[in-house]
Amino acid sequence: MIARFKDLCLDAADPHGLGAFWAATLDAEVVDLGDGDTRVDPRSAGSDAESIWVNRVPEPRAGRTRVHLDLRLAGADPAALLAAGARLVGEPAGVAGWWVLDDPEGNSFCAFPVGAGTQPGPSALVVASADPAAQAAWWARVVGGAVEHGPGNASVVGAAGFPWNRWRFDGVPEPKTVKNRLHWDVDLVAPEPMALIAAGATLLREPLDEAHWWWVLADPEGNEFCAFAPRPTG
């Protein structure tokens, strides 16, 4: 294991507005970070890994959503999400179907109806992939866990620090062409990301200063993520 899953980060034109939507969606509190950004902290979270940092970026959203959350609803339909500002993109197809929605800034996500023994909230982190099996195997090498294969997809389950049921890679025909609006962070085991780079990650940016003390990297399919060194204790 090279790292642990840390949390999610979401690019936004309006961090306060988008943070408020996701707080309403996830039964969470919005934390004003004092610099224009926000953080969404689910009230029933089992760890800090369930937080979503909502960060202002200058560039507009472009391209399809390649990283999204699958949500389990508290009820039979997404009426509460629509009332909070989501837009309906696709209706369920078949008995076991789900709704496809866009958040207020156009980021797509999937919503599944309540089911026996299910809990409301995120159930999976989903990443579009050209080679799901290879991606799942690579990330399992980085964060531990087992790989499970499905029709057209592969998932990592039991990854270190991962707070939801599965980290799923879905096969898609189109390549990645723009920066992901939603990305994940990891906490490194070692003080530098050399093991990640040796495993096949690409270094995109070194730490900038004391306030920006993390590395920005990309996985073998170009998905951006941030890697944080262990902080000194004591």
Tab-separated table of C-alpha atoms in Angstrom:
chain	number	residue	atom	x	y	z
A	1	MET	CA	0.000	0.000	0.000
A	2	ILE	CA	1.371	3.385	-1.056
A	3	ALA	CA	-1.359	5.711	0.198
A	4	ARG	CA	-4.783	6.014	1.833
A	5	PHE	CA	-7.883	7.600	0.337
A	6	LYS	CA	-8.269	11.069	1.937
A	7	ASP	CA	-11.325	12.938	0.583
A	8	LEU	CA	-12.926	14.500	-2.510
A	9	CYS	CA	-12.496	17.934	-4.090
A	10	LEU	CA	-15.025	19.580	-6.398
A	11	ASP	CA	-14.199	22.483	-8.733
A	12	ALA	CA	-16.801	25.253	-8.734
A	13	ALA	CA	-17.594	28.655	-10.156
A	14	ASP	CA	-19.579	29.373	-6.969
A	15	PRO	CA	-18.241	27.326	-4.030
A	16	HIS	CA	-20.842	28.663	-1.605
A	17	GLY	CA	-23.802	27.936	-3.875
A	18	LEU	CA	-22.548	24.517	-4.947
A	19	GLY	CA	-21.513	23.675	-1.395
A	20	ALA	CA	-25.027	24.532	-0.183
A	21	PHE	CA	-26.569	22.182	-2.765
A	22	TRP	CA	-24.352	19.244	-1.825
A	23	ALA	CA	-24.883	19.943	1.871
A	24	ALA	CA	-28.645	19.694	1.350
A	25	THR	CA	-28.171	16.547	-0.745
A	26	LEU	CA	-25.880	14.787	1.746
A	27	ASP	CA	-27.450	16.037	5.009
A	28	ALA	CA	-24.261	17.926	5.708
A	29	GLU	CA	-22.937	21.169	7.104
A	30	VAL	CA	-21.208	23.787	4.961
A	31	VAL	CA	-17.963	25.078	6.417
A	32	ASP	CA	-16.856	28.500	5.157
A	33	LEU	CA	-13.080	28.240	4.766
A	34	GLY	CA	-12.616	32.013	4.781
A	35	ASP	CA	-10.900	32.191	1.391
A	36	GLY	CA	-13.931	31.895	-0.884
A	37	ASP	CA	-13.971	28.080	-0.756
A	38	THR	CA	-16.183	25.790	1.299
A	39	ARG	CA	-16.184	22.270	2.698
A	40	VAL	CA	-19.172	19.930	2.921
A	41	ASP	CA	-19.101	17.758	6.071
A	42	PRO	CA	-21.843	15.084	6.250
A	43	ARG	CA	-23.366	15.026	9.738
A	44	SER	CA	-23.366	11.236	9.990
A	45	ALA	CA	-19.872	10.774	8.513
A	46	GLY	CA	-17.781	7.982	9.908
A	47	SER	CA	-14.530	9.731	8.931
A	48	ASP	CA	-13.116	12.911	7.382
A	49	ALA	CA	-12.853	10.995	4.092
A	50	GLU	CA	-16.541	11.731	3.463
A	51	SER	CA	-15.923	15.485	3.299
A	52	ILE	CA	-16.007	17.304	-0.035
A	53	TRP	CA	-13.823	20.391	-0.482
A	54	VAL	CA	-15.511	22.798	-2.920
A	55	ASN	CA	-12.872	24.987	-4.547
A	56	ARG	CA	-13.240	27.996	-6.808
A	57	VAL	CA	-11.631	27.691	-10.245
A	58	PRO	CA	-11.543	30.281	-13.055
A	59	GLU	CA	-12.208	27.930	-15.958
A	60	PRO	CA	-15.790	27.034	-16.932
A	61	ARG	CA	-17.010	23.467	-16.848
A	62	ALA	CA	-16.398	21.574	-20.117
A	63	GLY	CA	-16.881	18.029	-21.377
A	64	ARG	CA	-18.829	15.150	-19.878
A	65	THR	CA	-18.688	14.225	-16.208
A	66	ARG	CA	-16.083	11.466	-15.833
A	67	VAL	CA	-16.037	11.212	-12.030
A	68	HIS	CA	-19.259	11.157	-10.018
A	69	LEU	CA	-20.956	9.802	-6.919
A	70	ASP	CA	-23.725	7.224	-6.923
A	71	LEU	CA	-26.273	8.213	-4.274
A	72	ARG	CA	-28.874	6.109	-2.489
A	73	LEU	CA	-31.996	8.202	-1.894
A	74	ALA	CA	-33.892	8.399	1.371
A	75	GLY	CA	-37.165	8.018	-0.545
A	76	ALA	CA	-38.677	6.596	-3.689
A	77	ASP	CA	-37.791	9.479	-6.017
A	78	PRO	CA	-35.407	12.448	-6.288
A	79	ALA	CA	-38.035	15.146	-5.646
A	80	ALA	CA	-36.008	16.614	-2.758
A	81	LEU	CA	-32.911	16.871	-4.959
A	82	LEU	CA	-34.871	18.635	-7.688
A	83	ALA	CA	-36.276	21.054	-5.118
A	84	ALA	CA	-32.723	21.750	-3.910
A	85	GLY	CA	-31.619	22.731	-7.425
A	86	ALA	CA	-30.753	19.543	-9.311
A	87	ARG	CA	-31.821	19.088	-12.928
A	88	LEU	CA	-33.271	15.830	-14.222
A	89	VAL	CA	-31.223	14.374	-17.103
A	90	GLY	CA	-32.425	10.756	-17.340
A	91	GLU	CA	-35.309	8.688	-15.972
A	92	PRO	CA	-34.906	5.114	-14.641
A	93	ALA	CA	-34.941	2.358	-17.246
A	94	GLY	CA	-36.392	-0.887	-15.897
A	95	VAL	CA	-37.161	-2.055	-12.376
A	96	ALA	CA	-33.618	-1.624	-11.053
A	97	GLY	CA	-33.037	1.728	-12.757
A	98	TRP	CA	-31.787	5.040	-11.459
A	99	TRP	CA	-32.119	8.720	-12.182
A	100	VAL	CA	-29.332	10.759	-13.773
A	101	LEU	CA	-29.212	14.309	-12.426
A	102	ASP	CA	-27.043	17.373	-12.816
A	103	ASP	CA	-26.103	19.544	-9.854
A	104	PRO	CA	-26.486	23.357	-10.234
A	105	GLU	CA	-23.157	23.633	-12.092
A	106	GLY	CA	-23.848	20.753	-14.487
A	107	ASN	CA	-21.951	17.943	-12.766
A	108	SER	CA	-23.823	14.692	-13.387
A	109	PHE	CA	-24.503	12.058	-10.730
A	110	CYS	CA	-26.746	9.018	-10.297
A	111	ALA	CA	-29.521	8.614	-7.726
A	112	PHE	CA	-30.959	5.225	-6.769
A	113	PRO	CA	-34.290	4.728	-4.981
A	114	VAL	CA	-34.423	3.594	-1.393
A	115	GLY	CA	-34.125	-0.164	-0.986
A	116	ALA	CA	-34.345	-2.750	1.772
A	117	GLY	CA	-31.330	-2.537	4.050
A	118	THR	CA	-29.881	0.536	2.300
A	119	GLN	CA	-28.715	3.782	3.866
A	120	PRO	CA	-29.196	7.205	2.225
A	121	GLY	CA	-26.058	8.830	0.877
A	122	PRO	CA	-23.115	7.961	-1.381
A	123	SER	CA	-22.650	4.286	-2.186
A	124	ALA	CA	-19.897	4.443	-4.822
A	125	LEU	CA	-17.313	6.725	-6.395
A	126	VAL	CA	-17.546	6.135	-10.151
A	127	VAL	CA	-14.818	6.921	-12.706
A	128	ALA	CA	-15.146	6.635	-16.493
A	129	SER	CA	-12.331	4.478	-17.837
A	130	ALA	CA	-10.894	3.146	-21.081
A	131	ASP	CA	-9.607	0.027	-19.278
A	132	PRO	CA	-11.574	-0.541	-16.050
A	133	ALA	CA	-9.713	-3.713	-15.047
A	134	ALA	CA	-6.299	-2.046	-15.367
A	135	GLN	CA	-7.440	1.075	-13.522
A	136	ALA	CA	-8.972	-0.861	-10.647
A	137	ALA	CA	-5.844	-3.017	-10.362
A	138	TRP	CA	-3.607	0.064	-10.338
A	139	TRP	CA	-5.576	1.833	-7.623
A	140	ALA	CA	-5.828	-1.340	-5.547
A	141	ARG	CA	-2.037	-1.475	-5.672
A	142	VAL	CA	-1.911	2.131	-4.426
A	143	VAL	CA	-4.572	2.078	-1.690
A	144	GLY	CA	-5.030	-1.630	-1.024
A	145	GLY	CA	-8.284	-3.552	-1.230
A	146	ALA	CA	-9.584	-6.202	-3.597
A	147	VAL	CA	-10.676	-5.911	-7.224
A	148	GLU	CA	-14.124	-7.151	-8.236
A	149	HIS	CA	-15.121	-7.424	-11.900
A	150	GLY	CA	-18.568	-6.741	-13.347
A	151	PRO	CA	-20.031	-6.382	-16.839
A	152	GLY	CA	-18.063	-3.530	-18.387
A	153	ASN	CA	-16.647	-2.371	-15.074
A	154	ALA	CA	-14.240	-3.184	-12.259
A	155	SER	CA	-14.322	-2.017	-8.647
A	156	VAL	CA	-11.938	-1.627	-5.741
A	157	VAL	CA	-13.488	-2.679	-2.419
A	158	GLY	CA	-11.909	-2.376	1.009
A	159	ALA	CA	-9.393	0.315	0.040
A	160	ALA	CA	-7.548	2.016	2.897
A	161	GLY	CA	-9.526	5.025	4.085
A	162	PHE	CA	-12.238	4.636	1.440
A	163	PRO	CA	-15.578	5.479	3.108
A	164	TRP	CA	-18.125	4.022	0.675
A	165	ASN	CA	-19.055	0.583	-0.643
A	166	ARG	CA	-16.981	0.573	-3.797
A	167	TRP	CA	-14.722	2.579	-6.068
A	168	ARG	CA	-15.998	1.626	-9.509
A	169	PHE	CA	-14.390	2.135	-12.919
A	170	ASP	CA	-16.921	2.037	-15.768
A	171	GLY	CA	-15.833	1.324	-19.341
A	172	VAL	CA	-16.482	4.151	-21.821
A	173	PRO	CA	-15.374	4.525	-25.455
A	174	GLU	CA	-14.354	8.177	-25.363
A	175	PRO	CA	-10.959	9.276	-23.979
A	176	LYS	CA	-10.452	11.854	-21.253
A	177	THR	CA	-9.878	15.281	-22.799
A	178	VAL	CA	-10.346	17.886	-20.030
A	179	LYS	CA	-9.554	18.226	-16.332
A	180	ASN	CA	-11.958	16.392	-14.028
A	181	ARG	CA	-14.186	18.729	-12.002
A	182	LEU	CA	-14.326	16.154	-9.201
A	183	HIS	CA	-11.097	14.553	-7.995
A	184	TRP	CA	-9.853	12.636	-4.970
A	185	ASP	CA	-6.957	13.187	-2.597
A	186	VAL	CA	-4.717	10.598	-0.970
A	187	ASP	CA	-2.497	10.599	2.111
A	188	LEU	CA	0.931	9.169	1.351
A	189	VAL	CA	2.588	6.585	3.570
A	190	ALA	CA	6.035	7.951	2.655
A	191	PRO	CA	7.107	11.619	2.827
A	192	GLU	CA	7.376	11.893	-0.979
A	193	PRO	CA	5.390	10.421	-3.915
A	194	MET	CA	8.293	8.540	-5.503
A	195	ALA	CA	6.574	5.156	-5.080
A	196	LEU	CA	3.485	6.497	-6.848
A	197	ILE	CA	5.569	7.792	-9.736
A	198	ALA	CA	7.480	4.510	-9.943
A	199	ALA	CA	4.122	2.701	-10.101
A	200	GLY	CA	3.023	4.753	-13.110
A	201	ALA	CA	1.633	8.070	-11.839
A	202	THR	CA	2.604	11.298	-13.624
A	203	LEU	CA	3.802	14.275	-11.601
A	204	LEU	CA	1.877	17.395	-12.668
A	205	ARG	CA	2.918	19.865	-9.969
A	206	GLU	CA	5.296	20.046	-7.015
A	207	PRO	CA	4.177	21.647	-3.720
A	208	LEU	CA	4.004	25.413	-4.217
A	209	ASP	CA	4.633	26.665	-0.676
A	210	GLU	CA	3.796	25.990	2.963
A	211	ALA	CA	0.126	26.717	2.320
A	212	HIS	CA	-0.008	24.431	-0.738
A	213	TRP	CA	2.084	21.532	0.534
A	214	TRP	CA	0.781	18.735	-1.683
A	215	TRP	CA	1.739	17.198	-5.000
A	216	VAL	CA	-0.643	17.072	-7.961
A	217	LEU	CA	-0.382	13.847	-9.970
A	218	ALA	CA	-2.324	11.907	-12.592
A	219	ASP	CA	-3.066	8.191	-12.668
A	220	PRO	CA	-2.339	6.062	-15.783
A	221	GLU	CA	-5.520	7.324	-17.522
A	222	GLY	CA	-4.853	10.972	-16.686
A	223	ASN	CA	-7.199	11.411	-13.716
A	224	GLU	CA	-5.818	14.169	-11.541
A	225	PHE	CA	-5.393	13.641	-7.809
A	226	CYS	CA	-3.538	15.310	-4.951
A	227	ALA	CA	-1.087	13.499	-2.675
A	228	PHE	CA	-0.325	14.727	0.840
A	229	ALA	CA	2.789	13.832	2.822
A	230	PRO	CA	2.372	12.758	6.444
A	231	ARG	CA	2.285	15.760	8.759
A	232	PRO	CA	4.782	15.811	11.651
A	233	THR	CA	3.183	14.901	14.979
A	234	GLY	CA	3.943	16.245	18.408
